[in-house]
Amino acid sequence: MLSQYSDFLFKSVFSLCTIVMLCAASLPIFQRRDNTGRLSMCSKLCYAIGGAPYQITGSALGFFLQIYLLDVAQLDPLHASIILFVGRAWDAVTDPTVGFLVSRSRWTRCGRMMPWILISTPFAVLTYFLIWYVPPVEQGKVLWYLVFYCLFQSLQTCFHVPYSALTMFISMDQKERDSATAYRMTVEVLGTVVGTAIQGQIVGGAIAPCLPGDLDVLDNGNSTLLGSDFNITHISLDETKQAYLIASAVICTMYVLCAAVLFLGVREQEECGRLKTEPMSFFEGMRMVMGYGPYVKLVMGFLFTSLAFMLLEGNFALFITYTLGFRNDFQNILLVIMLSGTLSIPFWQWFLIRFGKKTAVYIGITWAVPFMILIVCIESSLIVAYVVSVAAGVSVAAAFLLPWSMLPDVVDDFKVKNPDSSGHEAIFYSFYVFFTKFASGISLGISTLSLDFAGYVTRGCSQPDAVNLTLKVLVSPAPVVLIFLGLFIFKTYPIDEERRQVRPNTHTRLGLIEAI
């Protein structure tokens, strides 16, 4: 039954993505703008679809990699924490490096960003698939996952950093960029829905059997047996491994199709009157970016709030499975979070236009706080879990949209203050991604180490009280504290609605693309 369901889902997703790609390819790709210079809806959609691969793979890894390494690959929690932390830390280091290399890349017939996206895609897909494969050798498992996780993160960086910087090159108009960003965030949140749905529904139909015998290692009276868990032991571990491979194959197919839509449907703008500036060294670029106050405040504020949501994301599946006891429902609860986020994006786009971006940050990020507290303070209830998931999704939407909507404002503000500097958009974007990914690595490493110290039992039907307490802390008190720290820093962010209306002058616009 698992194979039939997976085959049906694979064919459905493949057919849908093929239709989208053919529709985009059949449109006149050189006529994406009307006579006023505004971006067409087609151009915005094609641009937005290009952001889906990052979120599809990111949601699958964020929600499921930790539980996969612990319960399917059966790694020691310490080894799993090393893989997660080193992989994300390595990923973070590659971002500014790739951003620097992109900023020095020459213009080609298909642009400056597109070659990076096109070349990295097939290799990223291959390494992603191998992450979800359990090698037959026991001794080499840790090295296997560490190598392919790091390789995938590096290759995905070669896709995502140029794609993020592409925002500055699809239009010179701030309103058009904001509109395209809203399209992008809607599709990216939808991408997290797709990633969560594919991974969750396929894997959820083949949950790895828990081992009642593992409970012998627990102290008497320190755990509660989940009786319903013993009904799923008819599914073998091999079937669970196969389910992860099927899910990864579907996601890889979608990755390629979305990259094709982006490449066929979007063209970078090339200005004829570009300013020619001397190439800047890596450290000069880093000093320039990190020395700009508004950028630092924006990045640090979102660093803490991103870390909060990453802690929640990385541990929510384990929290639902063990602490709340909803082993058979966790994939549906995760899906509800992502669906809620997708539906909330248009609301937050309207809200930030109506009330301003800083107000949207305060309201949107803090919205989930009462519900984070609620989920750990009341008795386990499936209805409450779904209510909290809907509320959390609303905040997730704000956390997705606002950073990428505000980064162009900082870049524009920098150009006003530094009219002689040009071609550094990729550096601004790559350092922001660096900090968010570094935060992700810290959250995953700390989470898995904390579970190890608490006595996490691999494939156990239940966990010790210390593990359940640790999971509660990781999904509620810790994220709440981080959110308020981030908002406190963000209060000093100086670019308000009046200041962000200032546009770069014409001379600076002509220098958006640096000629090497």
Coordinates of C-alpha atoms in Angstrom, one line a residue:
M1 CA 0.0 0.0 0.0
L2 CA 2.9 2.3 0.7
S3 CA 4.4 1.8 -2.7
Q4 CA 1.0 2.4 -4.4
Y5 CA 0.4 5.6 -2.5
S6 CA 3.9 6.9 -3.1
D7 CA 3.7 6.1 -6.8
F8 CA 0.4 8.0 -7.1
L9 CA 1.9 11.0 -5.2
F10 CA 5.0 11.0 -7.3
K11 CA 3.1 10.9 -10.6
S12 CA 0.7 13.7 -9.4
V13 CA 3.5 16.0 -8.4
F14 CA 5.5 15.2 -11.5
S15 CA 2.5 16.0 -13.8
L16 CA 1.7 19.2 -12.0
C17 CA 5.3 20.5 -12.1
T18 CA 5.6 19.5 -15.8
I19 CA 2.5 21.5 -16.7
V20 CA 3.9 24.5 -14.8
M21 CA 7.2 24.3 -16.6
L22 CA 5.7 23.9 -20.0
C23 CA 3.4 26.8 -19.5
A24 CA 6.3 29.0 -18.4
A25 CA 8.4 27.9 -21.3
S26 CA 5.7 28.5 -23.9
L27 CA 5.3 32.2 -22.9
P28 CA 7.3 34.9 -24.7
I29 CA 10.1 35.1 -22.2
F30 CA 11.6 38.3 -23.7
Q31 CA 8.4 40.2 -23.1
R32 CA 8.1 40.0 -19.3
R33 CA 7.5 43.8 -18.8
D34 CA 4.8 46.1 -20.1
N35 CA 5.5 49.5 -21.6
T36 CA 5.7 51.2 -18.2
G37 CA 8.6 48.9 -17.2
R38 CA 6.6 47.0 -14.6
L39 CA 7.1 43.3 -14.0
S40 CA 4.4 41.1 -15.5
M41 CA 2.6 38.6 -13.3
C42 CA 4.2 35.8 -15.4
S43 CA 7.7 37.2 -14.6
K44 CA 6.9 37.4 -10.9
L45 CA 5.6 33.9 -10.8
C46 CA 8.6 32.4 -12.6
Y47 CA 10.9 34.3 -10.3
A48 CA 8.9 33.1 -7.3
I49 CA 8.9 29.5 -8.3
G50 CA 12.7 29.6 -8.3
G51 CA 12.6 30.0 -4.5
A52 CA 10.7 26.8 -4.0
P53 CA 13.7 24.3 -4.1
Y54 CA 15.4 25.9 -1.2
Q55 CA 12.3 25.8 1.0
I56 CA 11.2 22.3 -0.1
T57 CA 14.5 20.7 0.8
G58 CA 14.9 23.0 3.8
S59 CA 11.6 22.0 5.4
A60 CA 12.2 18.3 4.7
L61 CA 15.7 18.5 6.3
G62 CA 14.6 20.9 9.1
F63 CA 11.6 18.8 10.3
F64 CA 12.9 15.3 9.5
L65 CA 16.7 15.0 9.4
Q66 CA 17.2 14.9 13.1
I67 CA 14.6 12.2 13.7
Y68 CA 15.9 10.3 10.6
L69 CA 19.5 10.3 11.9
L70 CA 18.4 9.1 15.3
D71 CA 15.6 6.6 14.6
V72 CA 16.3 5.4 11.0
A73 CA 20.0 5.7 10.4
Q74 CA 20.3 4.8 14.2
L75 CA 23.2 7.1 14.9
D76 CA 24.3 8.0 18.4
P77 CA 22.8 11.4 19.4
L78 CA 26.3 12.8 19.9
H79 CA 27.3 11.9 16.3
A80 CA 24.0 13.2 15.0
S81 CA 24.6 16.5 16.7
I82 CA 28.1 16.7 15.2
I83 CA 26.7 16.1 11.7
L84 CA 23.9 18.7 12.1
F85 CA 26.1 21.4 13.6
V86 CA 29.1 20.9 11.3
G87 CA 26.9 20.7 8.2
R88 CA 25.1 23.9 9.0
A89 CA 28.2 25.7 10.1
W90 CA 30.0 24.7 6.9
D91 CA 26.9 25.9 5.0
A92 CA 27.1 29.2 6.8
V93 CA 30.8 29.7 5.9
T94 CA 30.2 29.0 2.2
D95 CA 27.5 31.8 1.9
P96 CA 29.8 34.9 2.1
T97 CA 32.4 33.0 0.0
V98 CA 29.9 32.3 -2.7
G99 CA 28.5 35.9 -2.4
F100 CA 32.0 37.3 -2.9
L101 CA 32.6 35.1 -6.0
V102 CA 29.2 36.0 -7.4
S103 CA 29.9 39.7 -7.0
R104 CA 33.1 39.2 -9.1
S105 CA 31.5 37.1 -11.8
R106 CA 31.4 38.4 -15.3
W107 CA 28.2 39.1 -17.2
T108 CA 27.2 36.3 -19.6
R109 CA 24.5 35.9 -22.2
C110 CA 22.1 34.5 -19.5
G111 CA 23.2 37.0 -16.9
R112 CA 25.5 36.9 -13.9
M113 CA 23.4 34.9 -11.4
M114 CA 21.8 32.4 -13.7
P115 CA 24.9 30.4 -14.6
W116 CA 25.5 29.6 -10.9
I117 CA 21.9 28.4 -10.5
L118 CA 22.0 26.3 -13.7
I119 CA 25.3 24.6 -13.0
S120 CA 24.8 23.8 -9.3
T121 CA 21.3 22.2 -9.7
P122 CA 22.2 18.7 -10.9
F123 CA 24.9 18.2 -8.4
A124 CA 22.7 19.5 -5.5
V125 CA 20.0 17.1 -6.5
L126 CA 22.4 14.1 -6.4
T127 CA 23.9 14.9 -3.0
Y128 CA 20.4 15.6 -1.5
F129 CA 19.2 12.1 -2.6
L130 CA 22.3 10.5 -1.0
I131 CA 21.6 12.2 2.3
W132 CA 18.5 10.0 2.7
Y133 CA 20.3 6.8 1.8
V134 CA 21.5 4.5 4.7
P135 CA 24.9 3.1 3.6
P136 CA 25.4 -0.7 4.3
V137 CA 28.6 -0.1 6.3
E138 CA 28.1 0.6 9.9
Q139 CA 31.5 2.3 10.6
G140 CA 31.2 4.8 7.8
K141 CA 27.8 6.2 8.5
V142 CA 28.9 9.3 10.3
L143 CA 31.4 10.2 7.6
W144 CA 28.8 9.5 4.9
Y145 CA 26.2 11.8 6.2
L146 CA 28.7 14.5 7.1
V147 CA 30.2 14.6 3.6
F148 CA 27.0 14.6 1.7
Y149 CA 25.3 17.0 4.0
C150 CA 28.1 19.5 3.7
L151 CA 28.3 19.0 -0.1
F152 CA 24.6 19.6 -0.5
Q153 CA 24.7 22.7 1.6
S154 CA 27.5 24.1 -0.5
L155 CA 25.8 23.4 -3.8
Q156 CA 22.5 24.7 -2.5
T157 CA 24.3 27.9 -1.5
C158 CA 25.5 28.2 -5.1
F159 CA 21.9 28.2 -6.0
H160 CA 20.3 30.3 -3.3
V161 CA 22.8 33.2 -2.9
P162 CA 22.6 34.2 -6.6
Y163 CA 18.8 33.7 -6.5
S164 CA 18.4 35.9 -3.4
A165 CA 20.6 38.7 -5.0
L166 CA 18.5 38.4 -8.2
T167 CA 15.8 40.4 -6.4
M168 CA 17.9 43.5 -7.1
F169 CA 18.2 42.8 -10.8
I170 CA 14.7 41.9 -11.9
S171 CA 13.5 45.5 -11.4
M172 CA 14.8 48.9 -10.5
D173 CA 11.5 49.9 -8.9
Q174 CA 11.2 49.3 -5.1
K175 CA 7.4 48.6 -5.3
E176 CA 7.9 46.1 -8.0
R177 CA 10.6 44.3 -6.0
D178 CA 8.4 44.3 -2.9
S179 CA 5.6 42.8 -5.0
A180 CA 7.9 40.2 -6.5
T181 CA 9.2 39.4 -3.0
A182 CA 5.6 38.8 -1.8
Y183 CA 5.1 36.4 -4.7
R184 CA 8.3 34.7 -3.8
M185 CA 7.5 34.3 -0.2
T186 CA 4.1 32.9 -1.0
V187 CA 5.6 30.3 -3.2
E188 CA 8.4 29.6 -0.7
V189 CA 6.0 29.0 2.1
L190 CA 4.0 26.9 -0.3
G191 CA 7.3 25.1 -1.0
T192 CA 7.6 24.3 2.7
V193 CA 4.1 22.9 2.5
V194 CA 5.1 20.7 -0.4
G195 CA 8.3 19.6 1.3
T196 CA 6.5 18.8 4.5
A197 CA 3.6 17.1 2.7
I198 CA 5.8 14.9 0.5
Q199 CA 8.2 14.0 3.3
G200 CA 5.6 13.7 6.0
Q201 CA 2.9 11.9 4.1
I202 CA 5.2 9.3 2.5
V203 CA 7.3 8.8 5.6
G204 CA 4.3 9.0 7.9
G205 CA 2.9 5.9 6.1
A206 CA 6.0 4.0 7.1
I207 CA 6.9 5.0 10.6
A208 CA 10.0 3.1 11.9
P209 CA 8.9 0.6 14.5
C210 CA 9.7 1.5 18.1
L211 CA 11.4 -1.0 20.3
P212 CA 9.6 -1.7 23.6
G213 CA 12.7 -3.5 24.8
D214 CA 14.5 -0.2 24.9
L215 CA 12.4 0.8 27.8
D216 CA 14.3 -1.5 30.0
V217 CA 17.1 1.1 30.2
L218 CA 14.8 3.7 31.7
D219 CA 14.3 4.1 35.3
N220 CA 11.1 2.5 36.6
G221 CA 8.3 5.0 36.7
N222 CA 10.1 7.6 34.7
S223 CA 8.2 7.0 31.4
T224 CA 4.7 6.4 30.2
L225 CA 4.2 3.7 27.6
L226 CA 2.2 4.8 24.6
G227 CA 0.0 1.8 24.0
S228 CA -0.9 2.8 20.4
D229 CA 2.7 2.7 19.4
F230 CA 2.8 -1.1 19.5
N231 CA 0.3 -1.3 16.7
I232 CA 2.8 0.0 14.0
T233 CA 5.5 -2.5 14.5
H234 CA 4.4 -4.5 11.4
I235 CA 6.3 -2.0 9.2
S236 CA 9.9 -2.9 8.9
L237 CA 12.9 -0.6 9.2
D238 CA 13.8 -1.3 5.6
E239 CA 10.3 -0.1 4.4
T240 CA 10.9 3.1 6.4
K241 CA 14.3 3.6 4.6
Q242 CA 12.6 3.0 1.3
A243 CA 9.9 5.6 2.1
Y244 CA 12.6 8.2 2.8
L245 CA 14.3 7.4 -0.6
I246 CA 10.9 7.7 -2.4
A247 CA 10.3 11.1 -0.8
S248 CA 13.7 12.4 -1.6
A249 CA 13.3 11.3 -5.3
V250 CA 10.1 13.2 -5.6
I251 CA 11.7 16.3 -4.0
C252 CA 14.7 16.0 -6.3
T253 CA 12.3 16.0 -9.3
M254 CA 10.6 19.2 -8.1
Y255 CA 14.0 20.8 -7.5
V256 CA 15.0 20.4 -11.1
L257 CA 11.6 21.5 -12.5
C258 CA 11.5 24.7 -10.4
A259 CA 15.0 25.6 -11.4
A260 CA 14.0 25.1 -15.1
V261 CA 11.0 27.4 -14.7
L262 CA 13.3 30.1 -13.1
F263 CA 15.9 29.8 -15.9
L264 CA 13.3 29.9 -18.7
G265 CA 11.0 32.6 -17.3
V266 CA 13.3 35.2 -15.8
R267 CA 15.9 37.5 -17.3
E268 CA 18.3 39.7 -15.4
Q269 CA 18.5 43.4 -16.3
E270 CA 21.7 44.6 -17.9
E271 CA 22.3 48.3 -17.8
C272 CA 24.1 49.9 -20.7
G273 CA 25.7 52.7 -18.7
R274 CA 27.2 50.7 -15.9
L275 CA 29.8 52.2 -13.6
K276 CA 33.1 50.5 -13.8
T277 CA 34.7 50.0 -10.4
E278 CA 37.8 48.2 -9.2
P279 CA 37.2 44.7 -7.8
M280 CA 37.0 44.7 -4.1
S281 CA 38.7 42.0 -2.0
F282 CA 36.7 39.6 0.2
F283 CA 37.7 41.3 3.5
E284 CA 37.1 44.8 2.1
G285 CA 33.6 43.7 1.1
M286 CA 33.0 42.1 4.5
R287 CA 34.2 45.2 6.3
M288 CA 32.0 47.4 4.1
V289 CA 28.8 45.3 4.7
M290 CA 29.4 44.6 8.4
G291 CA 30.3 48.2 9.1
Y292 CA 26.9 49.5 7.9
G293 CA 24.8 50.1 11.0
P294 CA 21.2 49.5 9.6
Y295 CA 22.3 46.3 8.0
V296 CA 23.9 45.0 11.2
K297 CA 20.8 45.8 13.3
L298 CA 18.5 44.2 10.8
V299 CA 20.6 41.0 10.6
M300 CA 21.1 40.7 14.3
G301 CA 17.4 41.2 15.1
F302 CA 16.3 38.6 12.6
L303 CA 19.2 36.3 13.7
F304 CA 17.6 35.8 17.2
T305 CA 14.0 35.5 15.8
S306 CA 15.2 33.0 13.2
L307 CA 17.0 31.0 15.8
A308 CA 13.8 30.9 17.8
F309 CA 11.7 29.5 14.9
M310 CA 14.5 27.1 14.0
L311 CA 14.5 25.6 17.5
L312 CA 10.8 25.1 17.2
E313 CA 11.1 23.6 13.7
G314 CA 13.9 21.3 14.5
N315 CA 12.3 19.8 17.6
F316 CA 8.6 20.0 16.9
A317 CA 8.4 16.5 15.3
L318 CA 10.0 14.9 18.3
F319 CA 7.9 17.0 20.7
I320 CA 4.7 15.9 18.9
T321 CA 5.8 12.2 18.7
Y322 CA 7.1 11.7 22.3
T323 CA 6.0 14.5 24.6
L324 CA 2.5 14.9 23.3
G325 CA 2.2 11.2 22.2
F326 CA 0.8 11.9 18.7
R327 CA 3.1 9.6 16.8
N328 CA 0.6 8.9 14.0
D329 CA -0.4 12.6 13.6
F330 CA 2.9 14.5 13.6
Q331 CA 3.1 14.8 9.8
N332 CA -0.4 16.2 9.6
I333 CA 0.3 18.8 12.3
L334 CA 3.5 19.9 10.5
L335 CA 1.5 20.2 7.3
V336 CA -1.1 22.4 9.0
I337 CA 1.7 24.8 10.1
M338 CA 2.9 25.2 6.6
L339 CA -0.6 25.6 5.1
S340 CA -1.5 28.3 7.6
G341 CA 1.7 30.1 6.7
T342 CA 1.0 29.9 3.0
L343 CA -2.5 31.4 3.5
S344 CA -1.1 34.2 5.7
I345 CA 1.4 35.6 3.3
P346 CA -1.0 37.8 1.4
F347 CA -2.3 39.2 4.7
W348 CA 1.1 40.2 5.9
Q349 CA 1.9 41.7 2.5
W350 CA -1.2 43.9 2.9
F351 CA -0.3 44.6 6.6
L352 CA 3.2 45.8 5.9
I353 CA 2.0 48.1 3.1
R354 CA -0.8 49.5 5.3
F355 CA 1.0 49.8 8.7
G356 CA 4.7 49.6 7.9
K357 CA 7.3 46.9 8.0
K358 CA 8.5 47.5 11.5
T359 CA 5.0 47.3 12.9
A360 CA 4.5 44.0 10.9
V361 CA 7.6 42.6 12.6
Y362 CA 6.4 43.4 16.1
I363 CA 2.9 42.0 15.5
G364 CA 3.8 39.1 13.3
I365 CA 6.8 37.6 15.2
T366 CA 5.1 37.9 18.7
W367 CA 1.8 36.4 17.5
A368 CA 3.1 32.8 18.1
V369 CA 4.4 33.5 21.6
P370 CA 1.1 32.9 23.6
F371 CA 0.5 29.7 21.7
M372 CA 4.1 28.4 22.3
I373 CA 3.4 28.9 26.0
L374 CA -0.1 27.3 25.7
I375 CA 1.2 24.1 24.1
V376 CA 3.5 23.2 27.0
C377 CA 1.2 24.4 29.9
I378 CA -1.9 22.4 29.3
E379 CA -2.6 18.7 29.2
S380 CA -1.8 16.9 25.9
S381 CA -4.7 17.5 23.5
L382 CA -4.8 16.9 19.7
I383 CA -7.3 19.7 19.2
V384 CA -5.0 22.2 21.0
A385 CA -2.0 20.9 19.0
Y386 CA -3.8 21.8 15.7
V387 CA -4.9 25.2 17.0
V388 CA -1.3 26.0 18.0
S389 CA -0.1 24.8 14.6
V390 CA -2.5 27.2 12.8
A391 CA -1.3 30.1 15.0
A392 CA 2.4 29.2 14.6
G393 CA 1.9 29.1 10.8
V394 CA 0.8 32.8 10.9
S395 CA 4.0 33.8 12.6
V396 CA 6.1 31.6 10.3
A397 CA 4.6 33.5 7.3
A398 CA 5.7 36.8 8.8
A399 CA 9.2 35.4 9.6
F400 CA 9.5 34.3 6.0
L401 CA 8.3 37.5 4.3
L402 CA 9.7 40.3 6.4
P403 CA 13.5 39.8 6.2
W404 CA 13.5 39.4 2.4
S405 CA 11.2 42.4 2.1
M406 CA 13.4 44.6 4.2
L407 CA 16.8 43.6 2.9
P408 CA 16.3 45.5 -0.4
D409 CA 15.5 48.6 1.7
V410 CA 18.9 48.3 3.4
V411 CA 20.7 47.9 0.1
D412 CA 18.9 50.9 -1.4
D413 CA 19.7 52.9 1.7
F414 CA 23.4 51.9 1.5
K415 CA 23.5 53.1 -2.1
V416 CA 22.1 56.5 -1.2
K417 CA 24.9 56.8 1.5
N418 CA 27.6 55.4 -0.8
P419 CA 26.9 56.4 -4.4
D420 CA 30.3 55.5 -5.6
S421 CA 30.0 51.8 -4.5
S422 CA 28.2 49.3 -6.7
G423 CA 27.8 45.6 -7.5
H424 CA 27.8 44.4 -3.9
E425 CA 24.2 43.1 -3.7
A426 CA 25.2 39.5 -3.5
I427 CA 27.5 40.2 -0.5
F428 CA 24.6 41.8 1.5
Y429 CA 22.4 38.9 0.8
S430 CA 25.0 36.2 1.4
F431 CA 26.0 37.5 4.8
Y432 CA 22.4 37.6 5.9
V433 CA 22.0 33.9 4.8
F434 CA 25.3 33.2 6.6
F435 CA 24.0 34.3 9.9
T436 CA 20.7 32.6 9.6
K437 CA 22.3 29.3 8.6
F438 CA 24.9 29.6 11.4
A439 CA 22.0 30.1 13.8
S440 CA 20.4 27.0 12.4
G441 CA 23.5 25.0 12.9
I442 CA 23.7 26.2 16.5
S443 CA 20.1 25.3 17.2
L444 CA 20.4 21.8 15.7
G445 CA 23.6 21.1 17.5
I446 CA 22.4 22.3 20.9
S447 CA 19.1 20.5 20.5
T448 CA 20.6 17.1 19.7
L449 CA 23.3 17.4 22.4
S450 CA 20.6 18.4 24.9
L451 CA 18.6 15.3 24.0
D452 CA 21.7 13.2 24.3
F453 CA 22.5 14.5 27.8
A454 CA 18.8 14.0 28.8
G455 CA 19.0 10.3 27.9
Y456 CA 17.3 10.1 24.5
V457 CA 16.4 6.5 23.5
T458 CA 16.8 5.7 19.8
R459 CA 13.6 4.3 18.4
G460 CA 12.1 4.1 21.8
C461 CA 8.3 3.9 22.1
S462 CA 8.6 6.6 24.8
Q463 CA 11.3 8.7 26.4
P464 CA 12.5 9.5 29.9
D465 CA 10.9 12.5 31.7
A466 CA 14.2 14.4 31.3
V467 CA 13.9 14.1 27.5
N468 CA 10.3 15.3 27.5
L469 CA 11.2 18.3 29.7
T470 CA 14.1 19.1 27.4
L471 CA 11.7 19.1 24.4
K472 CA 9.3 21.4 26.2
V473 CA 12.1 23.9 26.8
L474 CA 13.3 23.7 23.2
V475 CA 9.9 24.4 21.7
S476 CA 8.6 27.1 24.2
P477 CA 10.7 28.9 26.8
A478 CA 13.9 29.1 24.7
P479 CA 12.2 30.4 21.5
V480 CA 10.2 32.9 23.4
V481 CA 13.3 34.4 25.1
L482 CA 15.1 34.6 21.7
I483 CA 12.1 36.3 20.1
F484 CA 12.1 39.1 22.6
L485 CA 15.8 39.5 22.4
G486 CA 15.5 39.9 18.6
L487 CA 12.7 42.4 18.9
F488 CA 14.7 44.4 21.4
I489 CA 17.6 44.7 19.0
F490 CA 15.2 45.4 16.1
K491 CA 13.8 48.4 18.0
T492 CA 17.0 50.3 17.1
Y493 CA 16.6 49.6 13.4
P494 CA 16.6 53.1 11.9
I495 CA 14.9 52.6 8.5
D496 CA 11.3 53.6 8.9
E497 CA 8.6 54.1 6.3
E498 CA 9.7 57.7 5.6
R499 CA 13.4 56.9 5.2
R500 CA 12.9 53.9 3.0
Q501 CA 11.0 55.9 0.4
V502 CA 14.3 57.5 -0.6
R503 CA 15.4 56.1 -3.9
P504 CA 19.0 55.6 -5.2
N505 CA 19.8 58.3 -7.7
T506 CA 20.1 57.6 -11.4
H507 CA 23.9 57.5 -11.3
T508 CA 23.8 54.8 -8.7
R509 CA 21.1 52.8 -10.6
L510 CA 23.4 52.6 -13.6
G511 CA 26.0 50.9 -11.4
L512 CA 23.8 48.1 -10.1
I513 CA 25.9 45.6 -12.1
E514 CA 29.6 45.9 -11.6
A515 CA 31.7 45.5 -14.8
I516 CA 34.8 43.4 -14.2

